[in-house]
Short mmCIF file of C-alpha atoms in Angstrom, two decimals:
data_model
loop_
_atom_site.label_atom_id
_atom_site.label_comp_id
_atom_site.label_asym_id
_atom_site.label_seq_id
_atom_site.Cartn_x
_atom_site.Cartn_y
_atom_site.Cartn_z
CA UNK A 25 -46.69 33.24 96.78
CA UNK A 26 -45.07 36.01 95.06
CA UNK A 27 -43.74 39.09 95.55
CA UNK A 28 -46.76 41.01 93.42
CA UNK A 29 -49.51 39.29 95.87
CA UNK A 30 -47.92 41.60 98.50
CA UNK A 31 -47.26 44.57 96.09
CA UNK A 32 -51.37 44.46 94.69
CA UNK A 33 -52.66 42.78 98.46
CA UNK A 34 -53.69 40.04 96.58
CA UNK A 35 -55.95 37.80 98.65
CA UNK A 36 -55.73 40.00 101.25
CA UNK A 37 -52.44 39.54 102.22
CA UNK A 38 -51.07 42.76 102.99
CA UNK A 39 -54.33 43.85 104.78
CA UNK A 40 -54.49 40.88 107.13
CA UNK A 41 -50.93 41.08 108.52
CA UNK A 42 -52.01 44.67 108.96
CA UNK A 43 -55.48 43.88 110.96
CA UNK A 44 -54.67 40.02 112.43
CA UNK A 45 -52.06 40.71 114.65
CA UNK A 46 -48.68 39.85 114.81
CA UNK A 47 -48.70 36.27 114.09
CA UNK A 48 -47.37 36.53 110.72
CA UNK A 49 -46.26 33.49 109.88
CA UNK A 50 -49.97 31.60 110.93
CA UNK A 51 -51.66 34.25 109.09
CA UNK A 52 -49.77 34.15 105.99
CA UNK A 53 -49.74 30.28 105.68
CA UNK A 54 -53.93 30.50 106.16
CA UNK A 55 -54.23 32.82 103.21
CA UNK A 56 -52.29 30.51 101.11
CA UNK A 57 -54.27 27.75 102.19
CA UNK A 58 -56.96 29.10 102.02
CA UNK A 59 -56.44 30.24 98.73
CA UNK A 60 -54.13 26.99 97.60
CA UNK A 61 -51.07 29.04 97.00
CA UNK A 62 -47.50 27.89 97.62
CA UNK A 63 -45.21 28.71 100.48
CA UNK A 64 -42.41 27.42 101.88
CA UNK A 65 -40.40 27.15 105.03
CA UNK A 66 -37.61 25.46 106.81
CA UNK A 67 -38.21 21.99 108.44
CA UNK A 68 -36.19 23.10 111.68
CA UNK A 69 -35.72 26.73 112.65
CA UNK A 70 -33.95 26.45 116.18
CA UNK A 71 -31.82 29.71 117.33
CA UNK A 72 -30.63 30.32 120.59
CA UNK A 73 -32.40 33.50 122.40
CA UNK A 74 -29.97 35.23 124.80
CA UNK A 75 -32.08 36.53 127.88
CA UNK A 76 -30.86 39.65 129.78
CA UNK A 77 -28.98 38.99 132.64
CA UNK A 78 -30.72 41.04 135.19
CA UNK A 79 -34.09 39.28 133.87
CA UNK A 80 -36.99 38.81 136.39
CA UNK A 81 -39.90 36.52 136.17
CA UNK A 82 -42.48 39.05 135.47
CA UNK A 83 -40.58 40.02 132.47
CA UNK A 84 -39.84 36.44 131.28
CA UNK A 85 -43.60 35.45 131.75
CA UNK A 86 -44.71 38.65 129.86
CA UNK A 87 -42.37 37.44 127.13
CA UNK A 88 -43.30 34.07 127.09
CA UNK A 89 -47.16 35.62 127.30
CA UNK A 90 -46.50 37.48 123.43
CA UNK A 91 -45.52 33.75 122.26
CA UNK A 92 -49.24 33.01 123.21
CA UNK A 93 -51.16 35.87 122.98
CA UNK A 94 -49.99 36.47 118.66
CA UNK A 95 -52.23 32.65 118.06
CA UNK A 96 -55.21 34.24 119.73
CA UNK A 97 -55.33 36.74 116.92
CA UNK A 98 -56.60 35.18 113.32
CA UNK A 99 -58.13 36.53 110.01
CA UNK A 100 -60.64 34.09 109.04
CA UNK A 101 -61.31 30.36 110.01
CA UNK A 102 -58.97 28.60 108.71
CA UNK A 103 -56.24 31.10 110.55
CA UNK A 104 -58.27 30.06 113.94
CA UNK A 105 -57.88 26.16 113.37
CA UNK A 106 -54.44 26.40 112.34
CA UNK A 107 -53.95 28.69 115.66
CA UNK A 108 -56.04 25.98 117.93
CA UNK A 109 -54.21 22.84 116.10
CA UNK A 110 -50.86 25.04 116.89
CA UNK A 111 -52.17 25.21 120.56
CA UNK A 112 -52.88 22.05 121.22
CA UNK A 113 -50.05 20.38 119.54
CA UNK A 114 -47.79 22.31 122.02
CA UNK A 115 -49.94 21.70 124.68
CA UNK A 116 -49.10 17.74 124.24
CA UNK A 117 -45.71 18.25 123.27
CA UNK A 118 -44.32 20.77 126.12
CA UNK A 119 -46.21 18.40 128.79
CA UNK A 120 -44.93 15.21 127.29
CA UNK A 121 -41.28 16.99 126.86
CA UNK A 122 -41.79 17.63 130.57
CA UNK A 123 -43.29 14.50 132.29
CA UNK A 124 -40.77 12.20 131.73
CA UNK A 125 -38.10 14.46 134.50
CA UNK A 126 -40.65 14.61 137.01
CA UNK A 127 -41.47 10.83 136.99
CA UNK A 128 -37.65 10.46 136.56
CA UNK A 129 -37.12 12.36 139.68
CA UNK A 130 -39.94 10.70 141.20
CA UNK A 131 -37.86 7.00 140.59
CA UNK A 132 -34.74 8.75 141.61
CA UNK A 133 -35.83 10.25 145.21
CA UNK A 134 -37.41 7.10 145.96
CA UNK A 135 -34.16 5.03 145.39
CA UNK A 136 -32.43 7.33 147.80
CA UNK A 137 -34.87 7.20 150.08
CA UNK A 138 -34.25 3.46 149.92
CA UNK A 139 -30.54 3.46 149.78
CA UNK A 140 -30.93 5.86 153.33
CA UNK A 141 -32.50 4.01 155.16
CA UNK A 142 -31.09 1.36 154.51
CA UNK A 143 -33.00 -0.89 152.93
CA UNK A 144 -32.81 -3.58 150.23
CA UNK A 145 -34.89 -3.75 147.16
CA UNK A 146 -35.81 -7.36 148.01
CA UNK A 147 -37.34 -5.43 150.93
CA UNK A 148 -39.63 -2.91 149.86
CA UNK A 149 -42.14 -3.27 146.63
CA UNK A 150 -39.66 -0.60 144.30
CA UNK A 151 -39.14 -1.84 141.37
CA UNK A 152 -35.48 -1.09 139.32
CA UNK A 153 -37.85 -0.20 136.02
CA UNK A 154 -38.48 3.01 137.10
CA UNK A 155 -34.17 3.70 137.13
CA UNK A 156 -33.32 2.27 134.12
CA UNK A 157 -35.85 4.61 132.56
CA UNK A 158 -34.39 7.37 134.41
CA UNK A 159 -31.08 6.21 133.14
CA UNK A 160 -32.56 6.32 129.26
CA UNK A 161 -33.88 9.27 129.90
CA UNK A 162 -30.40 10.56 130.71
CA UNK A 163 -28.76 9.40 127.98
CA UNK A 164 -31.78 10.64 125.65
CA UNK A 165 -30.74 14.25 127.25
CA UNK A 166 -27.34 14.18 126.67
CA UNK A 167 -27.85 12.91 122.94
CA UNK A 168 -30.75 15.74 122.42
CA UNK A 169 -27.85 18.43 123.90
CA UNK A 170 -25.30 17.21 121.71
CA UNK A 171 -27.29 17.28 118.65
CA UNK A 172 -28.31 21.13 119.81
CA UNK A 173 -24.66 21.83 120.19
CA UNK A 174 -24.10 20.76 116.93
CA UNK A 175 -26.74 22.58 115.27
CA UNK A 176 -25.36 25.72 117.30
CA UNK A 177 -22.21 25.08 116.24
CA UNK A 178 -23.10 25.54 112.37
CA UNK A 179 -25.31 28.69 113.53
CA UNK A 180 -22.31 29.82 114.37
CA UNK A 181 -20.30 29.40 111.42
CA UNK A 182 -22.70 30.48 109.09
CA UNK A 183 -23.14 33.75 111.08
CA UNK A 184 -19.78 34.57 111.32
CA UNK A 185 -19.40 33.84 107.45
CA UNK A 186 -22.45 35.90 106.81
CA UNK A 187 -21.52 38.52 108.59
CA UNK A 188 -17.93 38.68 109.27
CA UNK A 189 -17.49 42.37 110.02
CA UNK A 190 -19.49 41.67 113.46
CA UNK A 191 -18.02 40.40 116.55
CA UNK A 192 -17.06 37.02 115.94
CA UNK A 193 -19.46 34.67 117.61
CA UNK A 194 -18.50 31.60 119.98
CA UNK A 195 -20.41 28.43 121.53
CA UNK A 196 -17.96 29.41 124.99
CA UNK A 197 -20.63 32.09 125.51
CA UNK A 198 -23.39 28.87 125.80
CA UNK A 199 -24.42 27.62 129.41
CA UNK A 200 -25.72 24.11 128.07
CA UNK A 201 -27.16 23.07 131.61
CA UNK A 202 -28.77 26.54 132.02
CA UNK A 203 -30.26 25.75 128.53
CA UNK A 204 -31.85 22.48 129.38
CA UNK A 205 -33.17 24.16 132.59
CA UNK A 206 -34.49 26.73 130.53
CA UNK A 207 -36.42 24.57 127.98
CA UNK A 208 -37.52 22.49 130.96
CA UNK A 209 -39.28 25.91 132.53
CA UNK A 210 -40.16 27.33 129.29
CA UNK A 211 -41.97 24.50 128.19
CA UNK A 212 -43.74 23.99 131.88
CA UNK A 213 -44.84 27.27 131.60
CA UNK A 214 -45.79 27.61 127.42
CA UNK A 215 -49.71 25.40 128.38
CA UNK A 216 -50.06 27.79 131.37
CA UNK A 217 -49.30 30.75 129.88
CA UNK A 218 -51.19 29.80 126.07
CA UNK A 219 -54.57 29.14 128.31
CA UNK A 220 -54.20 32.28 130.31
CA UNK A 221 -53.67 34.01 126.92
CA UNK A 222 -56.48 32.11 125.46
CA UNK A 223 -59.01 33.46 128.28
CA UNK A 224 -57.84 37.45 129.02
CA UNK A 225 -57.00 38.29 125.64
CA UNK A 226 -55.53 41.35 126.63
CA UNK A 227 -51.95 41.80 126.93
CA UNK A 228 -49.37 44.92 127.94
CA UNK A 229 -46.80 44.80 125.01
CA UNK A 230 -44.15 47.49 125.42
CA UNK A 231 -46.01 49.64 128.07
CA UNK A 232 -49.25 49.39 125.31
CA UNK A 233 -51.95 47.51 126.63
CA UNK A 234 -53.60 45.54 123.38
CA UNK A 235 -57.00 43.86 123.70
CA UNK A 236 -58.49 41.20 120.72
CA UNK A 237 -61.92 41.30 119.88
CA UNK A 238 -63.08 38.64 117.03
CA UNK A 239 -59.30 37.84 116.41
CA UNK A 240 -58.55 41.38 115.62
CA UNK A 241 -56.04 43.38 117.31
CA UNK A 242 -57.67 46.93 119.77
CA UNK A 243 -55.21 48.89 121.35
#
């Protein structure tokens, strides 16, 4: 797309970021498909979000609720199947991302439990399978963290090339095992708070309470 389709609102593109909400991205890639046009976008966008330090739940969940709420607003059909293929895609993907540590801890509390008491494996019906998953699973983590810490770490660079009369940024200001924690919360919480989304369709965004009706955004 070009930068005349937004001058003239061709296809209505101007008018349906106005009237669909704030999901702009979804919207705008369902009028060019819609309307076979051409866009284009990075194959991995991943920024780290600094979080207020005197943040409480309430205001995490209501930010985590505007993630949600934006793909219950749409502009014609296609924009609602992209939004519902969006949906359930993350659905699958935060669960599965999830499932794995609980199981893992599952394995892990019942080999101490074992190793307390005093047990021997030969004794009880525990298997060692469920461990040396746990164990892959740990070294899984530690290879996803270390390829986000060096995709931070070029962030970083670029940033302070970009933009180098700011304060010069630093990966020292990172927390990396408050950031797995964090994307082990977030994406517990993303299903829960996309169906509650999905079913109120109301939400209170910066003391305004909005309410959707047919995809369409009613303050």
């Amino acid at each position: 797309m070009h930068a005349d389709d937004f001058r003239h609102d061709n296809y209505g593109v101007v008018s349906g970021l106005r009237d669909g909400g704030y999901s702009d991205d979804m919207t705008l890639a369902a009028i060019a498909g819609a309307h076979k046009r051409l866009i284009t976008s990075p194959p991995v966008a991943v920024f780290p979000h600094p979080i207020a330090s005197d943040l409480t739940f309430s205001r995490y969940w209501n930010y985590l609720r505007k993630q949600t709420f934006v793909l219950e607003s749409y502009i014609s059909t296609v924009n609602w199947l992209m939004n519902r293929a969006l949906f359930l895609t993350h659905f699958y993907l935060s669960w599965g991302f999830v499932a794995p540590y609980f199981m893992a801890m599952v394995h892990v509390a019942a080999a101490l439990q074992i190793y307390i008491k005093g047990y021997s494996y030969g004794e009880t019906t525990c298997t060692s399978g469920g461990l040396l998953l746990a164990i892959w699973l740990a070294i899984s983590t530690f290879t996803e963290l270390l390829s986000m810490w060096n995709l931070t770490r070029i962030e970083v660079q670029l940033c302070n090339i970009l933009s180098p009369e700011a304060p010069k940024l630093s990966l020292d200001y990172y927390n990396w095992s408050m950031i797995f924690v964090a994307m082990l919360v977030d994406n517990f919480l993303y299903p829960i708070s996309a169906f509650w989304s999905h079913f109120s369709q109301t939400i209170n965004w910066s003391g305004i309470r909005y309410n959707l009706k047919n995809g369409k955004i009613h303050k």
